[in-house]
XYZ file of C-alpha atoms in Angstrom:
601
model
C 53.297 113.795 29.449
C 50.288 111.448 29.768
C 50.448 108.172 27.843
C 47.503 109.019 25.614
C 48.285 112.661 24.903
C 48.329 113.490 21.213
C 51.839 114.365 20.083
C 52.503 118.012 19.340
C 54.583 119.623 16.650
C 58.018 120.540 17.957
C 57.548 124.274 17.430
C 54.485 124.190 19.727
C 56.452 122.855 22.695
C 58.258 124.628 25.554
C 61.858 125.287 24.490
C 63.040 124.889 28.097
C 62.665 121.136 27.650
C 64.542 121.008 24.354
C 68.293 120.725 24.028
C 70.313 123.858 23.370
C 72.645 123.171 20.444
C 73.960 126.740 20.168
C 77.215 125.970 22.043
C 77.944 123.583 19.189
C 76.829 125.808 16.293
C 74.987 129.096 16.744
C 72.517 128.038 14.051
C 72.218 126.003 10.870
C 73.916 128.771 8.907
C 77.039 128.423 11.066
C 76.984 124.693 10.410
C 76.682 125.334 6.662
C 79.636 127.733 6.793
C 81.857 125.139 8.457
C 80.700 122.419 6.077
C 81.854 124.625 3.202
C 85.427 124.583 4.575
C 85.581 120.814 4.751
C 86.585 120.012 1.170
C 89.902 121.875 1.395
C 90.810 120.076 4.612
C 89.884 116.691 3.143
C 91.850 117.409 -0.037
C 94.882 118.394 2.039
C 94.986 114.891 3.487
C 95.747 113.423 0.056
C 99.063 115.292 0.047
C 100.342 112.799 2.624
C 100.002 109.928 0.141
C 103.406 108.440 -0.633
C 105.139 110.289 2.239
C 104.423 108.049 5.210
C 107.906 106.609 5.631
C 109.008 107.499 9.169
C 107.840 108.686 12.594
C 107.873 112.375 11.630
C 105.689 112.021 8.536
C 103.359 109.515 10.168
C 103.011 111.742 13.248
C 102.151 114.753 11.073
C 99.526 112.710 9.244
C 97.966 111.414 12.469
C 97.810 114.945 13.909
C 96.079 116.228 10.765
C 93.701 113.254 10.715
C 92.768 113.902 14.346
C 91.905 117.531 13.610
C 89.875 116.586 10.541
C 88.116 113.922 12.587
C 87.113 116.514 15.174
C 85.577 118.750 12.532
C 83.770 115.882 10.828
C 82.481 114.652 14.183
C 81.087 118.097 15.051
C 79.375 118.462 11.684
C 77.975 114.949 11.707
C 76.789 115.036 15.319
C 74.964 118.354 14.908
C 73.232 117.166 11.730
C 72.254 113.902 13.409
C 70.809 115.732 16.417
C 68.873 118.114 14.184
C 67.484 115.220 12.148
C 66.365 113.463 15.346
C 64.267 116.479 16.333
C 61.865 115.778 13.468
C 62.710 112.991 11.044
C 60.097 114.344 8.615
C 61.787 117.743 8.234
C 63.721 118.263 5.022
C 66.385 120.530 6.537
C 67.585 117.950 9.032
C 67.405 115.158 6.466
C 69.374 117.215 3.967
C 72.082 118.187 6.477
C 72.458 114.590 7.596
C 72.630 113.226 4.044
C 75.214 115.798 2.938
C 77.536 115.381 5.891
C 77.277 111.584 5.613
C 78.432 111.906 2.003
C 81.301 114.136 3.155
C 82.220 111.579 5.798
C 82.486 108.885 3.123
C 84.468 111.274 0.927
C 86.916 111.894 3.762
C 87.303 108.192 4.532
C 87.922 107.556 0.858
C 90.538 110.310 0.686
C 92.384 108.857 3.685
C 92.037 105.201 2.726
C 95.648 105.128 1.528
C 97.159 105.792 4.943
C 96.856 102.544 6.897
C 97.903 100.302 3.993
C 100.823 102.634 3.224
C 102.025 102.598 6.829
C 101.605 98.836 7.112
C 103.528 98.269 3.875
C 106.719 99.442 5.612
C 109.228 96.716 6.482
C 108.549 94.988 9.805
C 111.669 96.361 11.486
C 110.893 99.898 10.323
C 107.357 99.643 11.689
C 108.534 98.414 15.066
C 111.032 101.260 15.280
C 108.354 103.802 14.317
C 106.011 102.524 17.031
C 108.730 103.008 19.664
C 109.899 106.420 18.375
C 109.424 109.210 20.959
C 108.185 111.537 18.232
C 105.100 109.320 17.997
C 104.575 109.056 21.748
C 101.177 110.791 21.490
C 100.012 108.117 19.041
C 101.806 105.017 20.369
C 98.682 103.043 21.269
C 97.129 103.946 17.901
C 100.179 102.558 16.142
C 100.305 99.402 18.260
C 96.642 98.778 17.491
C 97.217 99.413 13.787
C 100.092 96.950 13.741
C 97.855 94.332 15.383
C 95.367 94.604 12.516
C 97.963 94.342 9.747
C 96.830 90.881 8.517
C 93.358 92.285 7.786
C 94.332 95.582 6.165
C 94.129 95.642 2.376
C 96.209 97.507 -0.161
C 95.667 101.243 -0.565
C 93.640 100.822 -3.758
C 91.516 98.075 -2.208
C 90.853 100.120 0.938
C 89.847 103.064 -1.244
C 87.361 100.907 -3.133
C 85.846 99.638 0.116
C 85.610 103.175 1.492
C 83.637 104.352 -1.534
C 80.977 101.755 -0.715
C 80.490 103.172 2.790
C 77.336 105.135 2.006
C 75.822 102.286 -0.009
C 76.529 99.769 2.754
C 74.755 102.090 5.192
C 71.609 102.181 3.037
C 69.844 99.195 4.687
C 69.952 100.897 8.089
C 68.720 104.158 6.559
C 65.831 102.349 4.885
C 64.786 100.646 8.125
C 65.147 103.851 10.163
C 63.104 105.949 7.759
C 60.445 103.271 7.463
C 60.035 103.088 11.246
C 60.476 106.728 12.231
C 58.996 108.646 9.322
C 56.705 106.423 7.245
C 55.040 103.814 9.455
C 51.716 104.816 10.959
C 49.894 102.511 13.372
C 46.153 102.117 13.813
C 44.675 103.918 16.822
C 43.171 101.474 19.333
C 40.484 101.262 21.986
C 41.402 100.885 25.645
C 39.367 98.966 28.242
C 36.976 101.909 28.639
C 36.390 102.297 24.909
C 38.555 105.412 24.602
C 40.689 105.913 21.512
C 44.444 105.814 22.101
C 47.104 106.702 19.529
C 49.865 104.115 18.972
C 53.322 105.389 17.982
C 56.873 104.141 18.021
C 57.531 106.494 20.932
C 54.701 105.363 23.197
C 54.425 101.666 22.334
C 56.453 100.339 25.270
C 54.647 102.721 27.622
C 51.332 101.307 26.394
C 52.680 97.798 26.978
C 53.392 98.807 30.587
C 49.773 99.849 31.158
C 47.618 98.116 33.763
C 44.836 98.017 31.149
C 45.188 94.566 29.544
C 42.781 95.442 26.750
C 44.943 98.421 25.834
C 48.080 96.268 25.962
C 46.520 93.632 23.698
C 45.129 96.084 21.167
C 48.294 98.195 20.976
C 50.381 95.013 20.625
C 48.226 93.852 17.710
C 48.230 97.293 16.075
C 51.967 97.725 16.409
C 52.952 94.375 14.949
C 50.317 94.639 12.250
C 52.422 97.519 10.979
C 55.571 95.393 10.981
C 53.787 92.426 9.391
C 52.644 94.670 6.543
C 56.237 95.735 5.875
C 58.039 92.518 6.798
C 59.333 91.888 3.268
C 60.998 95.304 3.218
C 62.495 94.772 6.666
C 63.778 91.325 5.707
C 65.356 92.672 2.524
C 66.990 95.596 4.309
C 68.362 93.384 7.095
C 69.588 90.758 4.650
C 71.398 93.530 2.793
C 73.108 94.672 5.992
C 74.178 91.122 6.891
C 75.463 90.393 3.396
C 77.460 93.615 3.420
C 79.118 92.634 6.693
C 79.848 89.064 5.632
C 81.273 90.210 2.299
C 83.642 92.659 4.001
C 84.755 89.956 6.450
C 85.626 87.676 3.549
C 87.559 90.383 1.763
C 89.483 91.195 4.955
C 90.377 87.546 5.608
C 88.392 87.088 8.804
C 86.792 83.773 9.712
C 83.393 85.458 10.066
C 81.648 88.813 10.246
C 81.452 88.290 14.019
C 85.215 87.841 14.288
C 85.698 91.003 12.212
C 83.325 93.046 14.361
C 84.968 91.945 17.600
C 88.565 92.256 16.370
C 88.367 96.027 16.245
C 88.149 96.128 20.045
C 90.464 93.146 20.489
C 87.693 91.052 22.065
C 88.001 87.269 21.616
C 84.895 85.560 20.222
C 84.950 83.376 23.340
C 83.609 86.359 25.320
C 80.503 86.331 23.092
C 80.030 82.583 23.345
C 80.648 82.591 27.113
C 77.844 85.120 27.478
C 75.305 83.038 25.562
C 76.334 79.790 27.252
C 76.208 81.322 30.747
C 72.826 82.989 30.219
C 71.410 79.744 28.847
C 72.645 78.027 32.024
C 70.518 80.493 34.015
C 67.332 80.031 31.942
C 65.482 78.453 34.904
C 65.667 81.779 36.744
C 63.927 83.525 33.831
C 61.278 80.778 33.637
C 60.739 81.289 37.365
C 60.296 85.027 36.825
C 57.817 84.420 33.982
C 55.838 82.087 36.248
C 55.875 84.698 39.039
C 54.617 87.311 36.586
C 51.762 85.036 35.515
C 50.838 84.358 39.151
C 50.838 88.000 40.235
C 48.903 89.174 37.188
C 46.337 86.441 37.844
C 45.934 85.467 34.196
C 45.098 82.036 32.815
C 47.555 82.581 29.972
C 50.575 84.879 29.909
C 50.800 86.540 26.517
C 53.607 88.580 25.030
C 51.613 91.736 25.710
C 51.792 90.870 29.417
C 55.571 90.793 29.731
C 55.912 94.536 30.467
C 52.803 94.915 32.626
C 53.580 96.160 36.142
C 53.431 93.444 38.781
C 51.632 95.797 41.181
C 48.712 96.748 39.016
C 46.998 99.350 41.168
C 50.074 101.559 41.524
C 50.343 104.099 38.759
C 53.250 106.241 39.892
C 54.125 109.214 37.718
C 56.954 111.682 38.106
C 57.436 115.156 36.728
C 60.631 115.870 34.876
C 61.750 118.024 37.796
C 61.211 115.124 40.199
C 63.137 112.871 37.849
C 66.072 115.271 37.916
C 66.228 115.150 41.726
C 65.895 111.369 41.772
C 68.889 111.051 39.459
C 70.927 113.500 41.540
C 70.134 111.543 44.710
C 71.037 108.259 43.030
C 74.503 109.352 41.879
C 75.400 110.985 45.206
C 77.668 108.007 46.142
C 79.883 109.005 43.204
C 80.871 112.253 44.906
C 80.148 115.969 44.780
C 82.087 116.560 41.563
C 79.966 113.975 39.733
C 76.643 115.302 41.044
C 77.656 118.895 40.243
C 78.324 117.865 36.652
C 74.917 116.163 36.387
C 73.301 119.310 37.784
C 75.124 121.341 35.131
C 73.758 119.063 32.390
C 70.195 119.710 33.595
C 70.713 123.459 33.959
C 72.378 123.992 30.591
C 69.790 122.031 28.577
C 71.884 119.140 27.382
C 68.649 117.125 27.238
C 65.780 116.974 24.727
C 63.064 115.722 27.033
C 59.606 115.084 25.581
C 58.340 113.308 22.443
C 56.991 115.349 19.556
C 55.661 114.523 16.115
C 58.412 113.089 13.925
C 60.975 112.914 16.736
C 63.236 109.874 16.795
C 61.996 107.240 19.200
C 63.908 105.809 22.132
C 66.805 107.551 23.788
C 70.508 108.133 23.250
C 73.493 110.227 24.286
C 75.595 111.865 21.590
C 78.355 114.415 21.628
C 81.831 115.234 20.353
C 85.214 116.115 21.809
C 84.318 119.805 21.447
C 80.634 119.731 22.452
C 78.402 118.927 25.375
C 77.344 115.262 25.465
C 73.676 115.729 24.494
C 70.824 113.424 25.495
C 67.630 112.578 23.592
C 64.763 111.057 25.561
C 61.008 110.660 25.120
C 60.024 111.247 28.744
C 56.518 110.110 29.751
C 56.773 110.291 33.551
C 57.094 106.570 34.304
C 59.770 105.068 36.505
C 61.212 103.623 33.319
C 61.482 107.168 31.914
C 63.334 108.281 35.038
C 65.636 105.290 34.728
C 66.261 106.192 31.081
C 67.438 109.664 32.095
C 69.810 108.107 34.647
C 71.006 105.670 31.970
C 71.702 108.284 29.295
C 73.286 110.591 31.873
C 75.738 107.783 32.601
C 76.724 107.762 28.931
C 77.144 111.524 28.974
C 79.241 111.483 32.147
C 81.479 108.802 30.611
C 81.892 110.963 27.518
C 82.603 114.080 29.583
C 85.252 112.382 31.743
C 86.944 110.836 28.701
C 86.972 114.126 26.823
C 88.430 116.022 29.756
C 91.171 113.517 30.621
C 92.332 112.256 27.226
C 93.697 113.901 24.078
C 91.307 113.926 21.130
C 92.818 110.816 19.549
C 92.066 108.723 22.667
C 88.875 110.354 23.952
C 86.357 108.079 22.257
C 85.741 104.946 24.310
C 84.887 101.701 22.577
C 81.380 100.350 22.180
C 82.302 97.377 24.355
C 82.448 99.577 27.463
C 79.804 102.052 26.300
C 76.946 100.556 28.344
C 78.830 100.260 31.646
C 78.498 103.807 33.012
C 74.885 104.073 31.902
C 73.899 100.914 33.740
C 75.864 101.810 36.864
C 73.638 104.904 37.077
C 70.487 102.822 36.571
C 71.503 100.388 39.299
C 72.400 103.167 41.725
C 68.948 104.646 41.113
C 67.023 101.463 41.833
C 69.217 100.528 44.820
C 68.713 103.997 46.298
C 64.931 103.739 45.896
C 64.817 100.230 47.376
C 66.887 101.283 50.360
C 64.205 103.781 51.377
C 61.150 101.653 50.588
C 59.627 99.090 53.022
C 55.959 99.186 51.988
C 55.306 95.811 50.311
C 53.380 97.148 47.318
C 55.877 99.881 46.511
C 58.797 97.571 47.147
C 57.381 94.986 44.738
C 56.861 97.791 42.229
C 60.554 98.699 42.445
C 61.719 95.091 42.396
C 59.650 94.656 39.248
C 61.650 97.477 37.662
C 64.923 95.860 38.737
C 63.884 92.468 37.406
C 62.801 94.091 34.152
C 66.210 95.726 33.805
C 67.869 92.321 34.046
C 65.317 90.780 31.702
C 65.693 93.513 29.117
C 69.433 94.027 29.300
C 70.898 90.605 30.071
C 68.378 88.007 28.895
C 66.803 89.824 25.947
C 70.035 91.370 24.658
C 71.715 87.977 24.855
C 68.773 86.556 22.925
C 69.311 89.303 20.346
C 73.021 88.429 20.293
C 72.194 84.804 19.576
C 69.813 85.922 16.799
C 72.636 87.904 15.202
C 75.135 85.089 15.568
C 72.769 82.664 13.847
C 71.550 85.084 11.156
C 75.092 85.957 10.081
C 76.091 82.290 10.185
C 73.121 81.469 7.939
C 74.289 84.048 5.412
C 77.847 82.729 5.572
C 76.518 79.235 4.846
C 74.631 80.595 1.842
C 71.170 80.192 3.395
C 68.386 82.641 2.585
C 67.563 85.464 4.983
C 63.904 85.945 4.133
C 60.834 86.652 6.272
C 60.151 82.961 6.852
C 63.672 82.084 8.039
C 64.150 85.196 10.155
C 60.702 84.894 11.728
C 61.259 81.215 12.545
C 64.679 81.875 14.058
C 63.363 84.661 16.251
C 60.285 82.775 17.402
C 62.385 79.757 18.459
C 64.701 81.984 20.498
C 61.794 83.631 22.314
C 60.492 80.172 23.177
C 63.922 79.132 24.476
C 64.556 82.263 26.515
C 61.139 82.749 28.110
C 59.904 79.189 28.473
C 56.638 77.251 28.284
C 54.535 79.608 30.463
C 54.594 82.306 27.762
C 52.045 82.032 24.948
C 53.682 82.480 21.561
C 51.364 85.011 19.936
C 51.614 85.125 16.138
C 52.904 88.705 16.309
C 56.009 87.725 18.326
C 57.887 86.454 15.274
C 58.004 89.967 13.763
C 59.712 91.637 16.718
C 63.228 91.281 15.263
C 62.280 93.803 12.572
C 61.969 96.645 15.089
C 65.448 96.222 16.654
C 67.610 98.984 15.128
C 70.844 97.748 16.698
C 70.834 94.736 14.366
C 72.095 97.152 11.718
C 75.230 97.699 13.796
C 76.447 94.102 13.683
C 77.353 92.410 16.955
C 76.680 95.384 19.163
C 73.796 94.128 21.297
C 75.842 91.576 23.260
C 77.719 94.518 24.767
C 74.558 95.576 26.584
C 74.591 92.252 28.445
C 78.324 92.247 29.195
C 78.072 95.922 30.125
C 75.163 95.287 32.477
C 76.986 92.431 34.164
C 80.015 94.673 34.626
C 77.807 97.450 35.984
C 76.284 95.092 38.568
C 79.781 94.359 39.884
C 80.822 98.025 39.858
C 77.663 99.468 41.426
C 77.719 96.884 44.198
C 81.386 97.677 44.861
C 80.649 101.424 44.951
C 77.896 100.943 47.531
C 79.876 98.383 49.537
C 83.419 99.843 49.482
C 82.816 103.554 49.000
C 85.746 105.761 48.014
C 88.229 103.068 46.824
C 85.674 101.693 44.366
C 84.573 105.209 43.343
C 88.202 106.096 42.611
C 88.704 103.017 40.411
C 85.418 103.744 38.659
C 86.232 107.364 37.863
C 89.649 106.313 36.577
C 87.872 103.899 34.273
C 85.519 106.674 33.092
C 88.561 108.821 32.298
C 90.435 106.236 30.205
C 88.488 106.860 26.987
C 89.993 104.704 24.261
C 93.555 104.787 25.591
C 93.635 101.017 26.252
C 91.863 97.880 25.097
C 88.415 97.565 26.710
C 89.061 94.301 28.540
C 92.124 95.940 30.120
C 90.119 99.031 31.081
C 87.523 96.858 32.805
C 90.223 94.908 34.619
C 91.484 98.264 35.928
C 87.984 98.887 37.269
C 87.998 95.444 38.888
C 86.035 93.237 36.445
C 87.469 90.470 34.215
C 85.134 89.575 31.352
C 87.604 87.111 29.879
C 85.903 84.643 32.235
C 82.190 83.821 32.680
C 82.384 84.866 36.354
C 80.873 88.386 35.995
C 77.912 87.006 33.994
C 77.370 84.286 36.578
C 77.544 86.812 39.425
C 75.078 89.153 37.731
C 72.519 86.405 37.221
C 72.970 85.265 40.812
C 72.059 88.850 41.731
C 68.967 88.469 39.524
C 68.001 85.377 41.506
C 68.421 87.265 44.814
C 66.145 90.032 43.562
C 63.658 87.367 42.518
C 63.852 85.893 46.036
C 63.137 89.363 47.438
C 60.148 89.766 45.102
C 58.681 86.429 46.131
C 59.197 87.221 49.831
C 57.656 90.660 49.387
C 54.669 89.163 47.577
C 54.038 86.923 50.598
C 53.607 90.051 52.754
C 50.811 91.520 50.618
C-alpha cells in the first residue's frame, strides 16, 4: 500500500488480507450466544465461597476458575479483535464494552477466593501446597502464597474488583481520542502534493526521504496532540493515581514495586537497565552525529530521526515477498517452526493492511483455544516486514505455550513477552545482512538494525524512566499536569539523544501518544526483552541446534515458572546488568560497521 494512498473502508478491501475469525466464533451471533451463557457460570463460582478449606475444595475451585477464564478470554479476545477492525463501528464497541463489564463482574464474583485461601493457618497452607491432589496447580499456589502480605480481605478485594472498569477508563479515553476522534491536517510534500496524515501512516511519513513531508507531517501530527494535551494529561494522571492508590492499599512501597511483584522481578532489574543504558549514552550520541552527517543537514531535527540513512533507496516489498522473507529468516529455528509460520500465513491469522478506523500499530492476540491472531498496518517498507516477523514471534511463543502447557500455565508473563518477537526481528536483519555486500544496501540494512536498538533499547528505557519519575511525582504529591509532564519528557529526550538533536517545540508532547503508559511499568520489558533476544539470536546463529533446543524449550514454558528462571533456562541472566551491557556492545559493533560501510560509498 503506497504511503499516500487514501485509506479505504474495510468492506471495500480484499478479504484475503483480513484475518479469519471464524475458527474462534462462526459469527457475531455465535459470540452473543456464548456471552448469554456466561452469567450462570460466573454465578456458580460464588458457591465456592466459604468452602475453600483443603486441597480438594481449592483444587475444584481452581479447575472451575480455569474453565471460566478460558471462556472469558475467548469472548474478550474476539470482541477486542472485532473492535480493532474499525474503532468507529458501534457493533465492535458494544461487544467490547459488554464483555469488559462481564470480565469485571467475574473478577468481582471471584474476589473472595484468594483472601479466603490465604486466611488459612500457615501450616494448613503449606500442607495444601504440597498435597498431590493440587499437583496441577502447585506453582499457582506457591505464587499465591508469595503474595500473601499484599492480599486484602475478601470484602476489600471485592471492593477493589468493582473499580476495575472505572480504573480502566483513562486508557479507554486516550485510546478512543487517538484512534476514533483525532483527525490530523493534510499536508503538502516537497512537490506540493497533498498527503493525508493518520495515526497509521505517521511513522511511515517520518521515514520518507522527503524532508518537507517529514517536517509538515511532524507539525501536523503534534498539533493534534497539543490541541488535546489537557485531556491526555488528565487521563494519564488518572491512570497513575489509580495505580499509586492501589499500591498504597496493598502495602507496597510504590506502584512500580507492585507492578513488578506480580512477576517476581526485583526493582533492581529496572534500575540496572536505566543505569546501564545511561552508561552507554555516548554510543547513541555517536549514532545521532552519524545520522546528521549522512543526511547532510545543518541541524538535525526530531523529524529527521527516522529518515533513512541511504536516501535514494526506496525499497518496497509486497506482502507476498514479506512472507517469504520471514520464512527465510526463521529457517535456523527448524522445519517445524517454519511450517507453523507458513500455516499462519495460509490460514489467515493476519489482518494485513490499514483501513479507515482500524487500530493503529500492530499486535498479536489469541487465547488458549484460538489461533494467535496478528494485526498489522502493512505499508511495504522494511519496517513493515520486520513488524510481521516481530508479531509472528509473539504468535509462535503463544502457540508453543498453548500446545505444551495446561490452560492454567499457558499464558506467559509480560516480562518475557517481547523476547520471541525480537529474536525473529534479529534473525531477519542478520539474514539480510549476511547476503548483502553492496555498500548502499548494506548501510540501508544497518540503519534498520540501528533503529531497532534505538527504538527498543534506548527509547523504551527512556519511556521507562519517564514512568518511574511520573509515578514517583504522584507518590510525592506533585501535580501531573501538561507543564510537568511536558518538561519531564523534554528533559529525557535531551538526555538520551544529546546536543546534536534540535529540541523542536513539538517534542514535549510525544509522551501523550504512547499507549503503553496506561499499562504501568510495561515498557521497560521491551528493552530487557530486546537485550535477551540479542543474546539468544546470536547463540542460535553461532551454536545451532543446542541453542535452538534451549530456545524452543523456553517458548514452551508458558507461565509455568518465574520469568527470570525461564530466561536462565534459555541461557540469559537478567538479574545482572551483563545482558544489557552485551546488547549495547553489539549496538556499537553495528555502528562500527555502518561507519566502515559509509567510507566505501
